CSV table of C-alpha atoms and ligand atoms in Angstrom, one decimal:
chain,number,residue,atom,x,y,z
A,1,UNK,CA,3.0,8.8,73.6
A,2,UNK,CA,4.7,11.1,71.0
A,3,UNK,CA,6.0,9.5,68.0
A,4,UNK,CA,8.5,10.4,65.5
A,5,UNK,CA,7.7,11.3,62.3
A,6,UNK,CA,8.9,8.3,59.5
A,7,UNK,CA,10.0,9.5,56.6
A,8,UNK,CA,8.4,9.8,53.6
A,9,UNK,CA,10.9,8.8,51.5
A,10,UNK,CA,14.3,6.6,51.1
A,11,UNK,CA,17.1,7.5,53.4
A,12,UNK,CA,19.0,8.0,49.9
A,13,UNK,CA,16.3,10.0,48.4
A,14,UNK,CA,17.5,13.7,49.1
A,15,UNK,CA,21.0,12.3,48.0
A,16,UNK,CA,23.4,14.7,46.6
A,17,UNK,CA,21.8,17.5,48.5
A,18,UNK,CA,21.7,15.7,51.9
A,19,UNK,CA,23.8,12.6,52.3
A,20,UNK,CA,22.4,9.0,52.9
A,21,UNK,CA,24.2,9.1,56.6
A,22,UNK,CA,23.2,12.2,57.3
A,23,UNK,CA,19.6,11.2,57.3
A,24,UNK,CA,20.3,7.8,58.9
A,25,UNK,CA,22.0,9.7,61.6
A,26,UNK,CA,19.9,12.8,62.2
A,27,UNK,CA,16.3,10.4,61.8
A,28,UNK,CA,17.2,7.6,63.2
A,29,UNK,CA,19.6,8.5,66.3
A,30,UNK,CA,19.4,12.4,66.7
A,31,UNK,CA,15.6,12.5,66.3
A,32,UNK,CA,14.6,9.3,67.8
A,33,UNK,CA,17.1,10.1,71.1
A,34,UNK,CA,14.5,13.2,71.5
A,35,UNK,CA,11.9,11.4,70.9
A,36,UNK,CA,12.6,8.6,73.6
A,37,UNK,CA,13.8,11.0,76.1
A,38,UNK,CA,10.7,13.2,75.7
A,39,UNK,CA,8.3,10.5,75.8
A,40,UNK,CA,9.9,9.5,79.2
A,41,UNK,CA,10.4,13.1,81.1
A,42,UNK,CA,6.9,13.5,79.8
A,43,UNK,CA,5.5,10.5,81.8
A,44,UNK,CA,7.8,12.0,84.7
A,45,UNK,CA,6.0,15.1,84.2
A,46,UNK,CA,2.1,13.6,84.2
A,47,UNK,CA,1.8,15.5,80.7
A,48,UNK,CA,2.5,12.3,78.4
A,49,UNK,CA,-1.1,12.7,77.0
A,50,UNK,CA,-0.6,16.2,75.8
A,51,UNK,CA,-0.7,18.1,72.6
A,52,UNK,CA,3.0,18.5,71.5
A,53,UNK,CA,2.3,21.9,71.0
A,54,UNK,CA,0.3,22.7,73.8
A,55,UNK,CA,2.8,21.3,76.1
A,56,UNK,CA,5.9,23.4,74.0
A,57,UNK,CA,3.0,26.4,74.8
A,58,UNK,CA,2.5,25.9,78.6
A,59,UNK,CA,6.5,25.1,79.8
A,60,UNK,CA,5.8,27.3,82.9
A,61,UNK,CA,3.2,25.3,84.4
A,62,UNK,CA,5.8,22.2,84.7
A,63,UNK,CA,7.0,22.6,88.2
A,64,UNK,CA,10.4,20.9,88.7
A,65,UNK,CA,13.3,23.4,86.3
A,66,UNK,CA,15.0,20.1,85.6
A,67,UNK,CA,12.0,18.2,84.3
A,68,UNK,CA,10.6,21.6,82.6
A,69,UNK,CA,14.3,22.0,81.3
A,70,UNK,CA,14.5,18.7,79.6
A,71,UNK,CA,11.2,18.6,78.0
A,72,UNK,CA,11.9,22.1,76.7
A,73,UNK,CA,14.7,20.6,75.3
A,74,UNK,CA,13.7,16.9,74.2
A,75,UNK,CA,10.1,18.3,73.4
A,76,UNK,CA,11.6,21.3,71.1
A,77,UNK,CA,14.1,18.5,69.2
A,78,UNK,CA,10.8,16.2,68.8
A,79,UNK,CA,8.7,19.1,67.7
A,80,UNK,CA,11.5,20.4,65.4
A,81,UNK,CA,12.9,17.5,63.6
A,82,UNK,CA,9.1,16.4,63.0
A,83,UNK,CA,8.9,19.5,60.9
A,84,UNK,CA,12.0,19.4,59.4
A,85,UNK,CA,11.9,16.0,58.1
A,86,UNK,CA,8.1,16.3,56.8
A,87,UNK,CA,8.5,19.4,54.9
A,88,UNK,CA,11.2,17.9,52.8
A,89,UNK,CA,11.4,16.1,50.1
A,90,UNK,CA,12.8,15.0,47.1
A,91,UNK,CA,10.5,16.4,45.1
A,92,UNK,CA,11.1,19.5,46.9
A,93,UNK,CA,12.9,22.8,45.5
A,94,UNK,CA,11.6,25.6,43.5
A,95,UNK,CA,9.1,28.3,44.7
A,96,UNK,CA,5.3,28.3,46.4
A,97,UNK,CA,2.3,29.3,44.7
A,98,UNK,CA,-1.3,30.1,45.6
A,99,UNK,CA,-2.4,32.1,48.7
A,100,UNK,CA,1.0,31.1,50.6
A,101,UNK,CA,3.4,32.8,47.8
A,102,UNK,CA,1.1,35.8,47.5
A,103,UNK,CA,1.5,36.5,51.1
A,104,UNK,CA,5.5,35.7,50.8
A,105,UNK,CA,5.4,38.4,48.2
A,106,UNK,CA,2.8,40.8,50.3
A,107,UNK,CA,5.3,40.5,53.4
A,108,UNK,CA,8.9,39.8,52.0
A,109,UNK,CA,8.7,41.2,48.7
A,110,UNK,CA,9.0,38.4,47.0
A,111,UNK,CA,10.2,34.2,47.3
A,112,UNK,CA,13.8,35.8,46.5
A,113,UNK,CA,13.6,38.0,49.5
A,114,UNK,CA,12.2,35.7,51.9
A,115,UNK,CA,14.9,33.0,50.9
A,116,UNK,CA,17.8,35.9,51.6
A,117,UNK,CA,16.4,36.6,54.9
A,118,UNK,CA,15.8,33.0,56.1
A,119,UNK,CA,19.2,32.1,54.5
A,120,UNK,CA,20.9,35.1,57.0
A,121,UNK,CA,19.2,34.0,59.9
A,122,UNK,CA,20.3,30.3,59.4
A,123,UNK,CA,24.1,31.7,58.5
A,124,UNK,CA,23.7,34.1,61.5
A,125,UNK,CA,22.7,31.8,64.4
A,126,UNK,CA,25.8,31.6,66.5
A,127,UNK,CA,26.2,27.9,67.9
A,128,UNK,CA,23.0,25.3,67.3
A,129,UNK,CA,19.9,26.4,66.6
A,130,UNK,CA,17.1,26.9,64.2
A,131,UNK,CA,15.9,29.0,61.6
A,132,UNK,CA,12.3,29.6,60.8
A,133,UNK,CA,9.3,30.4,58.5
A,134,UNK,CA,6.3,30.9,60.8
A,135,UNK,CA,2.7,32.3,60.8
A,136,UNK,CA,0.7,33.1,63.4
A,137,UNK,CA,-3.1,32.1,63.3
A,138,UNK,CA,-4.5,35.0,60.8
A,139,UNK,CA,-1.3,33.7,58.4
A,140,UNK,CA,0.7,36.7,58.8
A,141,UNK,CA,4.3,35.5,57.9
A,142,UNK,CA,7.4,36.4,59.6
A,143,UNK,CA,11.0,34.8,59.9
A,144,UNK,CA,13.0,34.4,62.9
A,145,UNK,CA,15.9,32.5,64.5
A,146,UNK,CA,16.3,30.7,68.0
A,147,UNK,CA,19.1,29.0,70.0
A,148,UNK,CA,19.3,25.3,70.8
A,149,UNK,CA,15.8,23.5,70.3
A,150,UNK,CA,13.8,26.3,71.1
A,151,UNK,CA,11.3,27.6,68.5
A,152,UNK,CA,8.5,29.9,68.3
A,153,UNK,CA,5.9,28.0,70.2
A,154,UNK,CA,8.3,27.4,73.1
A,155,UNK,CA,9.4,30.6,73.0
A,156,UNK,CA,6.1,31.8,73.4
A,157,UNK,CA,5.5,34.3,70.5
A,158,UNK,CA,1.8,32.5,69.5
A,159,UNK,CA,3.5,32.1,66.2
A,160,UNK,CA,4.2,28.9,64.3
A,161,UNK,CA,6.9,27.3,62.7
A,162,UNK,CA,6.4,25.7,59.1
A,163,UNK,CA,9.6,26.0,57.5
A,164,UNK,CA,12.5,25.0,59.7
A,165,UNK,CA,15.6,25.0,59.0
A,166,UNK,CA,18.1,22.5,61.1
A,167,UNK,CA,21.6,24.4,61.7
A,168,UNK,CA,23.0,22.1,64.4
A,169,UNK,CA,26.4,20.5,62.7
A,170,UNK,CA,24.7,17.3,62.9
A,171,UNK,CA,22.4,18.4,60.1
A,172,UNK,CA,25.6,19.0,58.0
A,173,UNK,CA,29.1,17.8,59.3
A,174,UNK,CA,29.4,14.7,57.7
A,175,UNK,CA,28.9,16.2,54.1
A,176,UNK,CA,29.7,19.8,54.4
A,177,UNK,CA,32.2,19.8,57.2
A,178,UNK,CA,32.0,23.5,58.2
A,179,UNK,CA,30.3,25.0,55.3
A,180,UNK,CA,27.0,26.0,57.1
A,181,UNK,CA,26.2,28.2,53.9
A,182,UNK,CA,26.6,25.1,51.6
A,183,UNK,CA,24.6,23.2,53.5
A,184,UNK,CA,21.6,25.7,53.2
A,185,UNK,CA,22.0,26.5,49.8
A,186,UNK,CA,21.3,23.1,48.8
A,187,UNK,CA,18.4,22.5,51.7
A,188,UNK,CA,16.5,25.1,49.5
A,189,UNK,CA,16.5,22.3,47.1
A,190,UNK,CA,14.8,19.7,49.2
A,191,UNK,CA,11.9,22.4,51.2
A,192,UNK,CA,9.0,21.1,49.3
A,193,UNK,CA,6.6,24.2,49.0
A,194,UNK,CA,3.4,22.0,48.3
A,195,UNK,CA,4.0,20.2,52.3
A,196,UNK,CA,4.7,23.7,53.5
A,197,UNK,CA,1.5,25.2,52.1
A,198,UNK,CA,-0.5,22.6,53.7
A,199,UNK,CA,1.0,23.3,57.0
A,200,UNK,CA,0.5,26.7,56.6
A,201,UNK,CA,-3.6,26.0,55.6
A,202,UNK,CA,-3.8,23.8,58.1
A,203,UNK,CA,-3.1,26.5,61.0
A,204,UNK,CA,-4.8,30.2,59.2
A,205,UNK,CA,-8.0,28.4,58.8
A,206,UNK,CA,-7.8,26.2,62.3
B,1,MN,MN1,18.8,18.2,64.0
């Protein structure tokens, strides 16, 4: 059984940046329609009891393409929003420290940097999709983008998301209409660095 990710705070809490019925939406329909419909192609499947990411890791070995398609695709928006939602905050905002932002600065340049190039990748995924912060297992850093509900671990780079950033117009619509950039500018607001940092201790020394 995979379960959704409750929230850590009020669906009000990340209020002006992101809009009470934006959360209520994206949580509480978006999220938990992926989360129902994975938990039942995953029984369909016979790979209910697996690792989320294992399963995200090993798509191939589901036989049927429609089963394999729809947990790609539920499993990805489970996997995703999971993220999304737990590495924001209200008390989010600001800039890392410690070991994460000294590898930020070794690879990007610096926390400026990193936020241009995630910021273009988000602005520059055509249609709905993601963009991401990820590390792979010796917590070298890179950034990338990705189409639909696909991400690193699906995609099969042996990388791992832990900052994602949500650029379906669901995340946005109701507040920022068609200002994507907007929307992103004030998401930076919410990433809480201190969540992010313990994702990214919890996989480089796994
Ligand atoms: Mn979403």
């Amino acid at each position: 059984m995979f379960e959704q990710v409750k929230l850590a705070y009020a669906v009000d809490a990340l209020e002006p940046h992101i809009d009470k019925e934006t959360v209520e939406t994206h949580h509480g329909k978006h999220h938990a329609t992926y989360t129902t419909n994975l938990n039942n192609f995953a029984e369909k499947a016979g790979v209910a009891d697996m690792d989320i990411e294992e399963l995200l890791a090993s798509l191939d070995t589901i036989e049927d393409p429609a089963l394999r398609t729809a947990i790609r695709n539920n499993g990805g928006g489970f996997y995703n929003h999971n993220l999304y939602f737990s590495t924001i905050s209200p008390n989010g905002g600001g800039e890392p420290e410690g070991k994460l932002l000294a590898k930020i600065n070794e690879t990007f340049g610096s926390f400026a940097q990193l936020k241009e190039k995630l910021t273009a990748l988000a602005i520059g995924q055509f249609g709905s999709g993601w963009a991401w912060l990820e590390t792979d297992a010796d917590g070298t850093l890179s950034v990338s983008n990705s189409l639909n509900q696909d991400n690193p671990i699906s995609l099969g780079t042996g990388k791992k998301p832990i900052v994602a950033i949500d650029v379906w117009e669901h995340a946005y619509y109701l507040k920022y209409k068609n200002l994507r950039a907007e929307y992103i500018k004030e998401l930076f607001e919410l990433i809480d660095w201190k969540l992010v940092a313990e994702k990214y201790e919890a996989i480089t020394t796994a």
